[in-house]
Coordinates of C-alpha atoms in Angstrom, one line a residue:
Chain A
M7 CA -30.9 64.8 19.4
T8 CA -29.7 68.1 18.0
A9 CA -26.4 68.1 16.3
V10 CA -23.9 70.0 18.3
S11 CA -21.7 72.5 16.5
T12 CA -18.2 72.3 17.7
P13 CA -16.0 74.0 15.1
A14 CA -13.1 71.7 14.6
S15 CA -10.7 74.5 15.4
S16 CA -12.4 75.9 18.5
P17 CA -11.6 73.7 21.5
A18 CA -8.0 73.8 22.4
P19 CA -8.2 72.5 26.0
S20 CA -4.7 72.0 27.2
P21 CA -5.0 70.0 30.4
A22 CA -1.4 70.6 31.4
S23 CA -1.7 74.4 31.4
A24 CA -1.7 76.2 34.7
A25 CA -2.5 73.2 36.9
P26 CA -3.5 74.6 40.3
A27 CA -1.1 73.6 43.0
V28 CA -4.0 72.9 45.4
R29 CA -4.0 69.4 46.9
P30 CA -7.4 68.1 47.9
T31 CA -7.5 67.1 51.5
L32 CA -10.2 65.2 53.3
P33 CA -11.6 68.2 55.2
R34 CA -11.6 70.4 52.0
T35 CA -13.4 67.7 50.0
F36 CA -15.9 67.0 52.8
L37 CA -16.7 70.7 53.2
A38 CA -17.1 71.2 49.5
M39 CA -19.6 68.4 49.5
M40 CA -21.4 70.0 52.4
A41 CA -21.4 73.3 50.5
R42 CA -23.0 71.4 47.6
E43 CA -25.8 70.1 49.9
M44 CA -26.4 73.6 51.2
R45 CA -26.7 74.9 47.6
V46 CA -29.2 72.2 46.7
M47 CA -31.1 72.8 50.0
R48 CA -31.3 76.5 49.3
K49 CA -32.7 75.9 45.8
N50 CA -35.3 73.5 47.2
F51 CA -35.9 75.3 50.5
V52 CA -39.6 75.9 50.2
A53 CA -40.6 72.5 48.8
T54 CA -38.4 70.7 51.3
F55 CA -39.5 72.4 54.4
A56 CA -43.1 72.8 53.4
R57 CA -43.1 69.0 53.5
V58 CA -41.6 69.0 56.9
L59 CA -43.9 71.6 58.4
A60 CA -47.2 70.5 56.9
Q61 CA -47.9 67.5 59.2
P62 CA -46.9 69.0 62.6
V63 CA -48.6 72.4 61.9
L64 CA -51.9 70.7 60.9
F65 CA -51.6 68.5 63.9
V66 CA -51.2 71.3 66.5
F67 CA -53.9 73.3 64.6
V68 CA -56.4 70.5 65.0
F69 CA -55.5 69.3 68.5
S70 CA -54.4 72.6 70.2
Y71 CA -56.8 74.9 68.5
V72 CA -59.8 73.3 66.8
L73 CA -60.6 70.6 69.3
P74 CA -60.2 72.8 72.5
K75 CA -62.4 75.4 70.7
I76 CA -65.2 73.0 69.9
G77 CA -64.7 71.2 73.2
G78 CA -65.8 67.7 74.1
A79 CA -64.8 65.6 71.1
G80 CA -61.1 65.3 71.6
A81 CA -61.0 66.5 75.2
G82 CA -61.1 63.0 76.7
T83 CA -58.2 61.8 74.6
M84 CA -56.2 64.9 75.2
S85 CA -56.6 64.9 78.9
A86 CA -55.7 61.2 79.1
A87 CA -52.5 61.8 77.1
S88 CA -51.6 64.8 79.1
R89 CA -52.4 63.2 82.5
G90 CA -49.6 63.9 84.9
S91 CA -48.0 66.3 82.5
G92 CA -49.1 69.2 84.7
G93 CA -50.1 71.1 81.5
T94 CA -52.1 71.0 78.3
F95 CA -52.0 68.5 75.5
S96 CA -49.9 70.9 73.6
T97 CA -47.2 70.6 76.2
V98 CA -47.0 66.9 75.4
L99 CA -47.0 67.6 71.7
V100 CA -44.2 70.1 71.4
P101 CA -41.2 67.8 72.0
G102 CA -43.0 64.9 70.2
L103 CA -43.7 66.9 67.1
V104 CA -40.3 68.5 67.0
G105 CA -38.7 65.0 67.5
S106 CA -40.8 63.3 64.9
A107 CA -40.1 66.1 62.4
I108 CA -36.4 65.6 62.9
V109 CA -36.5 61.8 62.5
M110 CA -38.8 62.0 59.4
Q111 CA -36.8 64.8 57.8
A112 CA -33.5 63.0 58.4
M113 CA -34.7 59.8 56.8
M114 CA -36.4 61.5 53.8
A115 CA -33.4 63.8 53.3
V116 CA -31.1 60.8 52.9
I117 CA -33.4 58.3 51.2
F118 CA -35.0 60.4 48.4
P119 CA -31.8 61.5 46.8
L120 CA -30.3 58.1 47.3
M121 CA -33.0 56.5 45.2
M122 CA -32.0 58.7 42.3
E123 CA -28.3 58.5 42.8
L124 CA -28.1 54.7 43.1
N125 CA -30.5 53.8 40.5
W126 CA -31.2 56.3 37.7
Q127 CA -28.0 56.4 35.7
R128 CA -26.1 56.0 38.9
S129 CA -25.3 59.6 39.4
I130 CA -23.7 58.7 42.7
T131 CA -20.6 58.2 40.4
D132 CA -20.3 62.0 40.4
R133 CA -19.5 62.0 44.1
A134 CA -17.9 58.6 44.2
L135 CA -15.1 59.8 42.0
A136 CA -14.3 62.7 44.3
P137 CA -11.1 62.2 46.3
L138 CA -12.8 60.8 49.3
S139 CA -13.1 57.2 50.4
V140 CA -16.6 55.7 49.8
P141 CA -17.2 55.1 53.6
M142 CA -16.4 58.8 54.2
L143 CA -18.9 59.7 51.5
A144 CA -21.5 57.8 53.6
V145 CA -20.5 59.9 56.6
Q146 CA -20.9 63.0 54.5
K147 CA -24.4 62.0 53.5
I148 CA -25.4 61.3 57.1
T149 CA -24.0 64.6 58.2
A150 CA -25.8 66.5 55.4
A151 CA -29.1 64.9 56.1
G152 CA -28.6 65.5 59.8
V153 CA -28.2 69.2 59.2
Q154 CA -31.4 69.3 57.2
A155 CA -33.2 67.4 60.0
L156 CA -31.9 69.9 62.5
I157 CA -33.1 72.8 60.5
G158 CA -36.5 71.1 60.0
G159 CA -36.8 70.6 63.8
L160 CA -35.9 74.2 64.5
L161 CA -38.5 75.4 62.0
V162 CA -41.2 73.2 63.5
F163 CA -40.5 74.4 67.0
P164 CA -42.0 77.9 66.8
C165 CA -45.0 76.6 64.9
V166 CA -46.0 74.1 67.5
L167 CA -45.2 76.6 70.2
F168 CA -47.4 79.4 68.9
V169 CA -50.3 77.6 67.2
H170 CA -52.9 77.0 69.9
A171 CA -56.2 78.3 71.3
S172 CA -56.0 80.7 74.2
G173 CA -55.3 78.9 77.5
Q174 CA -54.1 75.9 75.6
G175 CA -50.4 77.0 75.2
P176 CA -47.6 74.6 76.0
K177 CA -45.5 75.1 79.1
I178 CA -41.9 75.0 77.8
H179 CA -39.0 75.4 80.1
V180 CA -35.5 74.5 79.0
S181 CA -33.9 73.1 82.1
N182 CA -30.7 72.0 80.5
W183 CA -29.4 73.5 77.3
A184 CA -26.7 70.9 77.0
T185 CA -29.2 68.1 77.0
L186 CA -31.3 69.9 74.4
V187 CA -28.4 70.4 72.0
V188 CA -27.0 66.9 72.5
V189 CA -30.5 65.3 71.9
L190 CA -31.1 67.5 68.8
V191 CA -27.8 66.8 67.2
L192 CA -27.5 63.1 68.0
G193 CA -31.2 62.5 67.2
S194 CA -30.6 64.1 63.8
L195 CA -27.5 62.1 63.1
M196 CA -28.9 58.8 64.4
S197 CA -32.0 59.2 62.2
S198 CA -30.1 60.1 59.0
A199 CA -27.7 57.1 59.7
A200 CA -30.8 54.9 60.0
G201 CA -32.2 56.3 56.8
L202 CA -28.9 55.6 54.9
W203 CA -28.8 52.1 56.3
L204 CA -32.4 51.4 55.3
G205 CA -32.0 53.1 52.0
T206 CA -29.0 51.1 51.0
L207 CA -30.4 47.8 52.4
L208 CA -33.7 47.9 50.6
D209 CA -34.6 47.5 47.0
P210 CA -35.8 50.7 45.4
Q211 CA -39.1 49.1 44.8
K212 CA -39.6 48.4 48.5
V213 CA -39.1 52.0 49.5
Q214 CA -42.8 52.8 49.1
M215 CA -43.5 49.9 51.4
M216 CA -41.0 51.2 53.9
F217 CA -42.9 54.4 54.3
A218 CA -46.1 52.5 55.1
L219 CA -44.6 49.7 57.2
V220 CA -41.7 51.5 58.9
L221 CA -42.0 55.2 59.1
L222 CA -45.8 55.4 59.8
P223 CA -45.7 52.9 62.7
M224 CA -42.5 54.6 63.9
S225 CA -44.3 58.0 64.3
M226 CA -47.6 56.6 65.6
L227 CA -45.9 54.5 68.2
G228 CA -43.0 56.9 68.8
C229 CA -44.2 58.6 72.0
V230 CA -45.1 61.7 69.9
Y231 CA -48.6 62.2 71.3
Y232 CA -48.0 60.8 74.8
P233 CA -45.1 60.4 77.1
W234 CA -43.5 57.0 77.4
A235 CA -44.2 56.9 81.1
A236 CA -48.0 57.2 80.4
M237 CA -47.9 53.9 78.6
G238 CA -47.5 52.1 81.9
H239 CA -51.1 50.9 81.5
I240 CA -50.3 49.0 78.4
R241 CA -47.1 47.4 79.7
W242 CA -46.5 45.1 76.6
L243 CA -46.7 48.1 74.3
Q244 CA -44.5 50.2 76.5
I245 CA -41.8 47.5 76.2
L246 CA -42.4 46.9 72.6
V247 CA -41.9 50.5 71.5
L248 CA -38.4 50.5 73.0
V249 CA -37.2 49.1 69.7
N250 CA -38.3 52.4 68.0
P251 CA -35.4 54.9 67.9
M252 CA -37.8 57.8 67.7
V253 CA -38.9 57.1 71.3
Y254 CA -35.5 58.2 72.6
V255 CA -35.4 61.4 70.5
N256 CA -38.8 62.4 71.8
E257 CA -38.2 61.4 75.4
G258 CA -34.8 63.3 75.3
L259 CA -36.5 66.4 74.0
R260 CA -39.3 66.0 76.6
A261 CA -36.6 65.9 79.4
A262 CA -35.0 69.0 77.9
L263 CA -38.1 71.1 77.1
T264 CA -40.8 69.9 79.4
P265 CA -39.1 68.4 82.4
Q266 CA -42.3 68.6 84.4
V267 CA -43.8 65.9 82.2
G268 CA -42.8 62.4 83.2
H269 CA -39.9 61.2 80.9
M270 CA -37.3 58.5 80.6
S271 CA -34.2 58.8 82.6
A272 CA -31.2 60.5 81.0
W273 CA -29.0 57.5 81.0
A274 CA -31.5 55.5 78.9
Y275 CA -32.1 58.0 76.1
L276 CA -28.5 59.3 76.0
S277 CA -26.9 55.9 75.8
V278 CA -29.3 54.8 73.1
L279 CA -28.7 58.0 71.1
V280 CA -24.9 57.6 71.4
V281 CA -24.7 53.8 70.7
G282 CA -27.5 54.0 68.1
T283 CA -25.7 56.8 66.2
V284 CA -22.4 54.9 66.2
L285 CA -23.8 51.5 65.3
L286 CA -26.2 52.8 62.6
T287 CA -23.4 55.0 61.1
W288 CA -21.1 52.0 61.0
G289 CA -23.8 49.8 59.5
A290 CA -24.7 52.4 56.9
M291 CA -21.0 52.9 55.9
R292 CA -20.8 49.2 55.1
T293 CA -24.1 48.9 53.2
F294 CA -23.5 52.1 51.3
T295 CA -20.0 51.0 50.3
R296 CA -21.4 47.7 49.1
R297 CA -24.0 49.5 47.0
V298 CA -21.6 52.0 45.4
L299 CA -18.7 49.7 44.7
Q300 CA -19.4 46.7 42.6
Chain B
M8 CA -10.4 64.6 9.0
L9 CA -9.5 61.1 10.0
D10 CA -5.7 61.3 9.8
R11 CA -4.2 59.8 12.8
P12 CA -1.4 61.1 15.0
P13 CA 2.0 59.6 14.2
I14 CA 2.4 56.1 15.6
K15 CA 4.9 55.6 18.3
R16 CA 6.5 52.2 18.7
M17 CA 6.1 51.1 22.2
D18 CA 7.1 47.5 22.2
E19 CA 9.3 47.6 25.2
P20 CA 7.6 47.0 28.5
I21 CA 6.7 50.0 30.6
D22 CA 7.5 49.7 34.3
E23 CA 5.0 50.4 37.0
I24 CA 6.3 53.8 38.0
R25 CA 6.6 55.1 34.5
A26 CA 3.3 53.6 33.4
A27 CA 0.2 55.7 33.6
V28 CA -1.9 52.5 33.8
R29 CA -0.8 49.0 34.4
T30 CA -2.7 45.9 35.1
V31 CA -1.5 42.4 35.8
D32 CA -3.7 39.4 35.5
L33 CA -6.8 41.4 36.4
H34 CA -9.9 39.5 37.1
K35 CA -13.5 40.4 37.9
T36 CA -16.3 37.9 38.6
Y37 CA -19.8 39.2 39.4
K38 CA -22.0 37.1 41.7
G39 CA -25.4 37.2 40.2
P40 CA -28.6 35.3 41.0
G41 CA -27.8 32.8 38.3
G42 CA -24.3 32.1 39.7
E43 CA -20.9 33.6 39.0
V44 CA -20.4 35.7 35.9
P45 CA -16.8 36.2 34.8
A46 CA -16.6 39.7 33.3
V47 CA -12.8 40.1 33.1
Q48 CA -10.6 37.1 33.0
G49 CA -6.9 38.1 33.3
I50 CA -6.2 41.3 31.5
D51 CA -2.7 42.7 31.3
L52 CA -2.3 46.3 30.1
S53 CA 0.5 48.8 30.1
I54 CA -0.2 52.3 29.1
A55 CA 2.5 55.1 29.0
H56 CA 2.0 58.7 30.0
G57 CA 0.8 60.8 27.1
E58 CA -0.5 57.8 25.2
F59 CA -3.9 57.5 23.6
Y60 CA -5.0 53.9 24.3
G61 CA -8.1 52.1 23.2
L62 CA -9.9 49.1 24.6
L63 CA -11.8 47.8 21.6
G64 CA -14.4 45.0 21.8
P65 CA -18.1 44.2 21.4
N66 CA -20.7 45.0 24.0
G67 CA -20.3 42.8 27.1
A68 CA -16.6 42.1 26.3
G69 CA -15.5 43.4 29.8
K70 CA -14.3 46.9 28.8
S71 CA -16.5 48.9 31.2
T72 CA -15.7 46.5 34.0
T73 CA -12.0 47.1 33.3
I74 CA -12.4 50.8 33.3
G75 CA -14.5 50.5 36.5
M76 CA -11.7 48.7 38.2
L77 CA -9.1 51.3 37.0
T78 CA -11.3 54.1 38.4
S79 CA -11.7 52.2 41.7
L80 CA -15.5 51.9 41.4
V81 CA -15.3 48.2 40.7
V82 CA -13.4 46.0 43.1
P83 CA -11.1 43.5 41.4
T84 CA -11.7 39.8 42.3
S85 CA -8.0 39.1 41.8
G86 CA -4.9 40.5 40.1
R87 CA -3.5 44.0 40.3
A88 CA -4.0 47.3 38.8
T89 CA -2.1 50.6 39.3
V90 CA -2.8 54.0 38.0
C91 CA 0.1 56.5 38.2
G92 CA 1.8 54.0 40.4
F93 CA -1.0 53.7 43.0
D94 CA -2.8 50.4 43.5
V95 CA -6.5 50.9 42.8
A96 CA -7.7 48.6 45.5
K97 CA -5.3 49.8 48.2
H98 CA -5.1 53.5 47.5
P99 CA -8.3 54.4 45.8
V100 CA -8.3 58.1 47.0
D101 CA -4.8 58.6 45.6
V102 CA -6.0 57.1 42.3
K103 CA -9.1 59.3 42.2
R104 CA -7.0 62.4 42.7
R105 CA -5.2 61.7 39.5
I106 CA -7.9 60.6 37.2
G107 CA -10.9 62.0 35.3
M108 CA -13.7 59.7 34.2
V109 CA -16.3 60.2 31.5
S110 CA -18.9 57.4 32.1
Q111 CA -21.1 55.9 29.5
G112 CA -24.4 57.2 30.9
N113 CA -25.2 60.7 32.0
T114 CA -23.9 60.7 35.6
L115 CA -24.0 64.5 36.0
D116 CA -25.3 65.8 39.3
N117 CA -29.0 66.5 38.4
E118 CA -29.5 68.7 41.5
L119 CA -27.1 71.3 40.1
N120 CA -27.0 73.2 36.8
A121 CA -24.2 72.7 34.2
F122 CA -21.9 75.4 35.6
E123 CA -22.4 74.2 39.2
N124 CA -21.5 70.7 38.2
L125 CA -18.1 72.0 37.2
E126 CA -17.8 74.4 40.0
F127 CA -18.4 71.8 42.7
R128 CA -16.2 69.2 41.0
G129 CA -13.4 71.8 41.3
R130 CA -14.1 72.3 44.9
Y131 CA -14.2 68.6 45.7
F132 CA -10.7 68.5 44.3
G133 CA -9.5 71.3 46.6
L134 CA -10.0 74.4 44.5
S135 CA -11.3 77.5 46.4
A136 CA -14.8 78.6 45.4
R137 CA -13.4 81.4 43.4
D138 CA -10.8 79.3 41.5
A139 CA -13.4 76.6 40.9
R140 CA -15.8 79.1 39.3
R141 CA -13.0 80.5 37.1
R142 CA -12.0 77.1 36.0
A143 CA -15.6 76.2 35.3
G144 CA -16.1 79.3 33.2
E145 CA -12.8 78.5 31.3
L146 CA -13.8 75.0 30.5
M147 CA -17.4 75.9 29.4
E148 CA -15.9 78.4 27.0
M149 CA -13.4 75.9 25.6
F150 CA -16.1 73.4 25.0
N151 CA -18.7 75.8 23.6
L152 CA -21.1 75.3 26.5
T153 CA -21.3 78.9 27.7
D154 CA -24.9 79.3 26.5
R155 CA -25.9 76.2 28.5
R156 CA -24.5 77.6 31.8
E157 CA -27.8 77.4 33.7
G158 CA -29.0 74.3 31.9
K159 CA -30.1 71.3 33.9
P160 CA -28.1 68.2 33.0
F161 CA -31.2 66.1 32.1
E162 CA -32.4 68.8 29.7
M163 CA -29.2 68.8 27.6
S164 CA -28.7 66.9 24.4
G165 CA -26.5 63.8 24.4
G166 CA -23.6 65.6 22.8
Q167 CA -23.8 68.6 25.2
A168 CA -24.1 66.3 28.3
K169 CA -21.0 64.3 27.0
R170 CA -19.0 67.5 26.5
L171 CA -20.0 68.7 30.0
M172 CA -18.9 65.4 31.4
I173 CA -15.6 65.7 29.7
C174 CA -15.3 69.2 31.2
R175 CA -16.1 67.8 34.6
A176 CA -13.4 65.1 34.2
L177 CA -10.9 67.8 33.3
V178 CA -11.6 70.3 36.0
H179 CA -8.8 69.1 38.2
H180 CA -6.2 68.5 35.5
P181 CA -6.2 64.7 35.8
E182 CA -3.1 62.8 34.8
V183 CA -5.2 60.1 33.1
L184 CA -8.5 60.6 31.4
F185 CA -10.8 57.6 31.1
L186 CA -13.7 57.6 28.6
D187 CA -16.2 54.7 28.6
E188 CA -17.9 54.5 25.2
P189 CA -17.8 58.3 24.7
T190 CA -19.6 58.4 21.4
A191 CA -22.1 55.6 21.9
G192 CA -25.6 56.9 21.1
L193 CA -24.4 60.2 19.5
D194 CA -25.2 61.2 16.0
P195 CA -22.3 61.0 13.5
Q196 CA -21.7 64.8 13.4
T197 CA -21.4 65.0 17.1
R198 CA -19.2 62.0 17.2
V199 CA -16.7 63.5 14.8
N200 CA -16.7 66.7 16.8
L201 CA -16.0 64.8 19.9
W202 CA -13.1 63.0 18.2
D203 CA -11.6 66.4 17.4
V204 CA -11.9 67.4 21.0
L205 CA -10.1 64.2 22.1
R206 CA -7.4 64.6 19.6
E207 CA -6.8 68.2 20.8
L208 CA -6.6 66.9 24.4
Q209 CA -4.1 64.2 23.5
S210 CA -1.9 66.6 21.5
G211 CA -1.8 68.7 24.6
G212 CA -0.2 65.8 26.4
Q213 CA -3.2 64.2 28.0
T214 CA -3.0 60.5 28.7
I215 CA -6.3 58.9 27.5
L216 CA -7.8 55.5 27.9
L217 CA -10.9 55.0 25.9
T218 CA -13.2 52.1 25.4
T219 CA -15.2 51.7 22.2
H220 CA -17.1 49.1 20.3
Y221 CA -16.7 51.1 17.1
M222 CA -13.7 49.8 15.0
E223 CA -13.4 53.1 13.1
E224 CA -13.2 55.1 16.4
A225 CA -10.3 53.0 17.6
E226 CA -8.6 53.3 14.2
A227 CA -9.2 57.1 14.0
L228 CA -8.0 58.0 17.5
C229 CA -5.9 55.4 19.3
E230 CA -2.1 55.0 19.1
R231 CA -2.4 51.6 20.6
V232 CA -5.4 49.3 20.9
A233 CA -6.2 46.2 22.9
V234 CA -8.8 44.0 21.3
I235 CA -10.9 42.5 24.1
D236 CA -13.6 39.8 24.0
H237 CA -15.1 37.6 26.7
G238 CA -12.9 39.4 29.3
K239 CA -9.6 38.6 27.7
V240 CA -7.2 40.6 25.6
L241 CA -7.0 38.9 22.2
A242 CA -4.3 41.1 20.7
S243 CA -2.8 44.4 21.4
G244 CA -0.4 46.9 19.7
T245 CA -0.7 49.7 17.3
V246 CA -3.5 49.6 14.8
D247 CA -0.9 48.7 12.1
D248 CA 0.7 46.0 14.2
L249 CA -2.7 44.5 14.8
K250 CA -3.4 44.4 11.1
A251 CA 0.0 43.0 10.3
S252 CA -0.2 40.3 13.0
A253 CA -3.6 39.3 11.8
G254 CA -2.1 38.9 8.3
A255 CA -3.6 42.2 7.1
D256 CA -5.7 40.1 4.8
T257 CA -8.7 41.1 2.8
V258 CA -11.4 38.7 3.7
I259 CA -13.9 37.5 1.0
T260 CA -17.0 35.7 2.1
V261 CA -19.2 34.0 -0.5
S262 CA -22.3 32.0 0.1
Y263 CA -23.5 29.5 -2.6
D264 CA -27.0 28.1 -3.2
G265 CA -25.6 24.6 -2.8
P266 CA -22.4 22.9 -1.4
V267 CA -19.2 24.8 -2.0
P268 CA -17.8 23.6 -5.3
D269 CA -14.6 21.6 -5.1
G270 CA -12.8 24.0 -7.4
V271 CA -12.7 26.5 -4.5
A272 CA -10.1 24.4 -2.6
K273 CA -7.7 24.9 -5.5
L274 CA -7.5 28.6 -4.6
R275 CA -5.2 27.6 -1.7
D276 CA -2.4 27.3 -4.3
R277 CA -3.2 30.7 -5.9
G278 CA -0.6 33.4 -5.2
G279 CA -1.6 35.9 -2.5
V280 CA -4.1 33.6 -0.8
T281 CA -3.4 32.9 2.8
K282 CA -6.3 30.7 3.9
V283 CA -9.5 29.2 2.6
E284 CA -12.2 28.1 5.0
V285 CA -15.2 26.1 3.9
T286 CA -18.2 25.7 6.1
G287 CA -21.3 24.2 4.5
T288 CA -22.4 26.4 1.7
Q289 CA -20.1 29.2 2.6
V290 CA -16.5 29.9 1.8
R291 CA -14.2 32.5 3.3
V292 CA -10.9 33.4 1.6
F293 CA -8.2 35.3 3.3
A294 CA -5.8 37.0 0.9
Q295 CA -3.0 39.5 0.7
A296 CA -3.8 40.2 -3.0
A297 CA -7.5 39.9 -3.5
D298 CA -7.8 41.5 -7.0
G299 CA -10.2 39.5 -9.2
L300 CA -10.7 36.9 -6.5
L301 CA -14.4 37.5 -6.0
G302 CA -14.9 37.1 -9.8
E303 CA -13.0 33.8 -9.7
L304 CA -15.2 32.5 -6.9
V305 CA -18.4 33.4 -8.8
A306 CA -16.9 31.8 -11.9
I307 CA -16.0 28.6 -10.1
G308 CA -19.6 28.4 -8.8
S309 CA -21.2 28.9 -12.2
S310 CA -19.0 26.3 -13.9
A311 CA -20.1 23.8 -11.3
G312 CA -23.7 24.9 -11.7
T313 CA -23.9 26.6 -8.4
G314 CA -25.2 30.1 -8.0
V315 CA -24.0 32.8 -5.5
T316 CA -26.5 34.0 -3.0
D317 CA -24.3 36.4 -1.1
A318 CA -20.8 37.9 -1.3
S319 CA -18.9 40.4 0.8
Q320 CA -15.3 41.7 0.7
L321 CA -13.7 43.2 3.8
R322 CA -10.5 45.2 3.2
P323 CA -7.6 45.0 5.7
S324 CA -8.9 46.8 8.8
L325 CA -9.3 46.1 12.4
E326 CA -12.5 44.4 11.5
S327 CA -10.7 41.9 9.3
A328 CA -8.1 41.6 12.0
F329 CA -10.8 40.8 14.5
L330 CA -12.2 38.2 12.2
T331 CA -8.8 36.6 11.7
L332 CA -8.0 36.6 15.5
T333 CA -11.3 35.2 16.7
G334 CA -12.8 33.5 13.7
R335 CA -16.0 35.4 14.4
E336 CA -17.7 38.3 12.7
Y337 CA -17.3 41.5 14.7
R338 CA -20.6 42.2 16.5
E339 CA -21.0 45.7 17.7

């Protein structure tokens, strides 16, 4: 450690001098914390969103460009998945890849920083001492990760829209903008709430395991690569995947972006998104508070 | 360098409204895998505005838990604590608005640089972005951190990180400043520099509650001290009061190479000796006037044919007071 030179006479901090007459209010503190998240996101923009984009871009590149070009190999799978979609495999993929990017980004955006903040030197103390109740701090974390997820989804969208071989383009038609916005926003918030809940529930050592045993099955069985309705042939699996929240985000996006592809009814995905967001936020507020306060 | 500010007598009780910090029968028990661990077992404190107060005790005494409860980050199991008149359990946000906290470890925001740590702290506390940046610049200058403006918290030296944490705690002009072991792990020069900073703050009217396991730190800085061990306050008052209440004795400890000679017991009648404690081959003499006593103890030994293997003399200090109060050596 280097010796720090503080001349004995130099610091004359007088705390009482010129105290600002500003009173912190909940909205001010909340917005200041969001501003902090935006600053951090701006600094890490390339690294963060390269991570979000890599998987879906590679996926559309292989399935909508390489495989259709070389023909045969993947054609059977693709036509099976897109059966009844009235379009190409890429039409099935667009809502699925946007949806899974949102869910994944939301969870990672909340869990990665949390691992640092709750464990290494407990830097969460920095935020926990701000004039905001700890449950509200949980809401702020959910909102911030939700915003990141939304940005991630919006960045993935043009990529999966434009990367394809000729004639393999997706048929996108926004039938209902309100549905699209509601699904995007609630899908982001529900996923970040789920991330905060899981992140505060699990031991830090188990987070690696969570990625393998929770996130991977979630995306493989999340109706990303096929519409839920197409799973009718495997009835047990069709029912089993209903526990996966990602299914509702993807089906909601399918309804909004590719209405011609068979999708779940609006009441089903909307009610799960609303109830799921509320319940997971409530649960995460509780588990987060328990982890922050001792 | 180590001269203390004038000691104020504050024997009269401080009521809750006037008190900066007040605790009544405060308890905290942690539930661990091995059962319940009592960390704080009934602490009563009363700290006035503008006071420099110290919680002194060995590691694990319950000091950090107490500070945790006062800053609303640890939930009390029972009892009450108020800061600036607000109950920490019922109105944590009101408490947080009025306090600054310098924690023991580096809890700076590692995603932000040094300047941004201060800037955003100001904004969390309601300052506009512009005012927050101005205040951040002001504090960095006061604390000689201007050249570390862009520094990442984890790249800073222990002393720099600590000063930045003090800046962060002061951004919003808190009424009470809490410091948990502020100089633990710092080199002696940095420690003394930090003492100067804290003295300056207090002379500007800042109420400060500090925990430390360094006796000399409590003696050098604090107007009043509570000595804590095993989650309880053993004694509290000004440093002088503590020494006086403990007898302000010099403590001489002598170990012989055999049983303590009988002649030692006669020292009880010697003028100036308060107490003589014999345990096995060791004797401990508490005395107001200790001149020549050590020599006498050696002489008593040699006339009885017993040699001295170890001897120590502790002048009146908080350390000898701690020994008198607890019967135990102070362990840091």
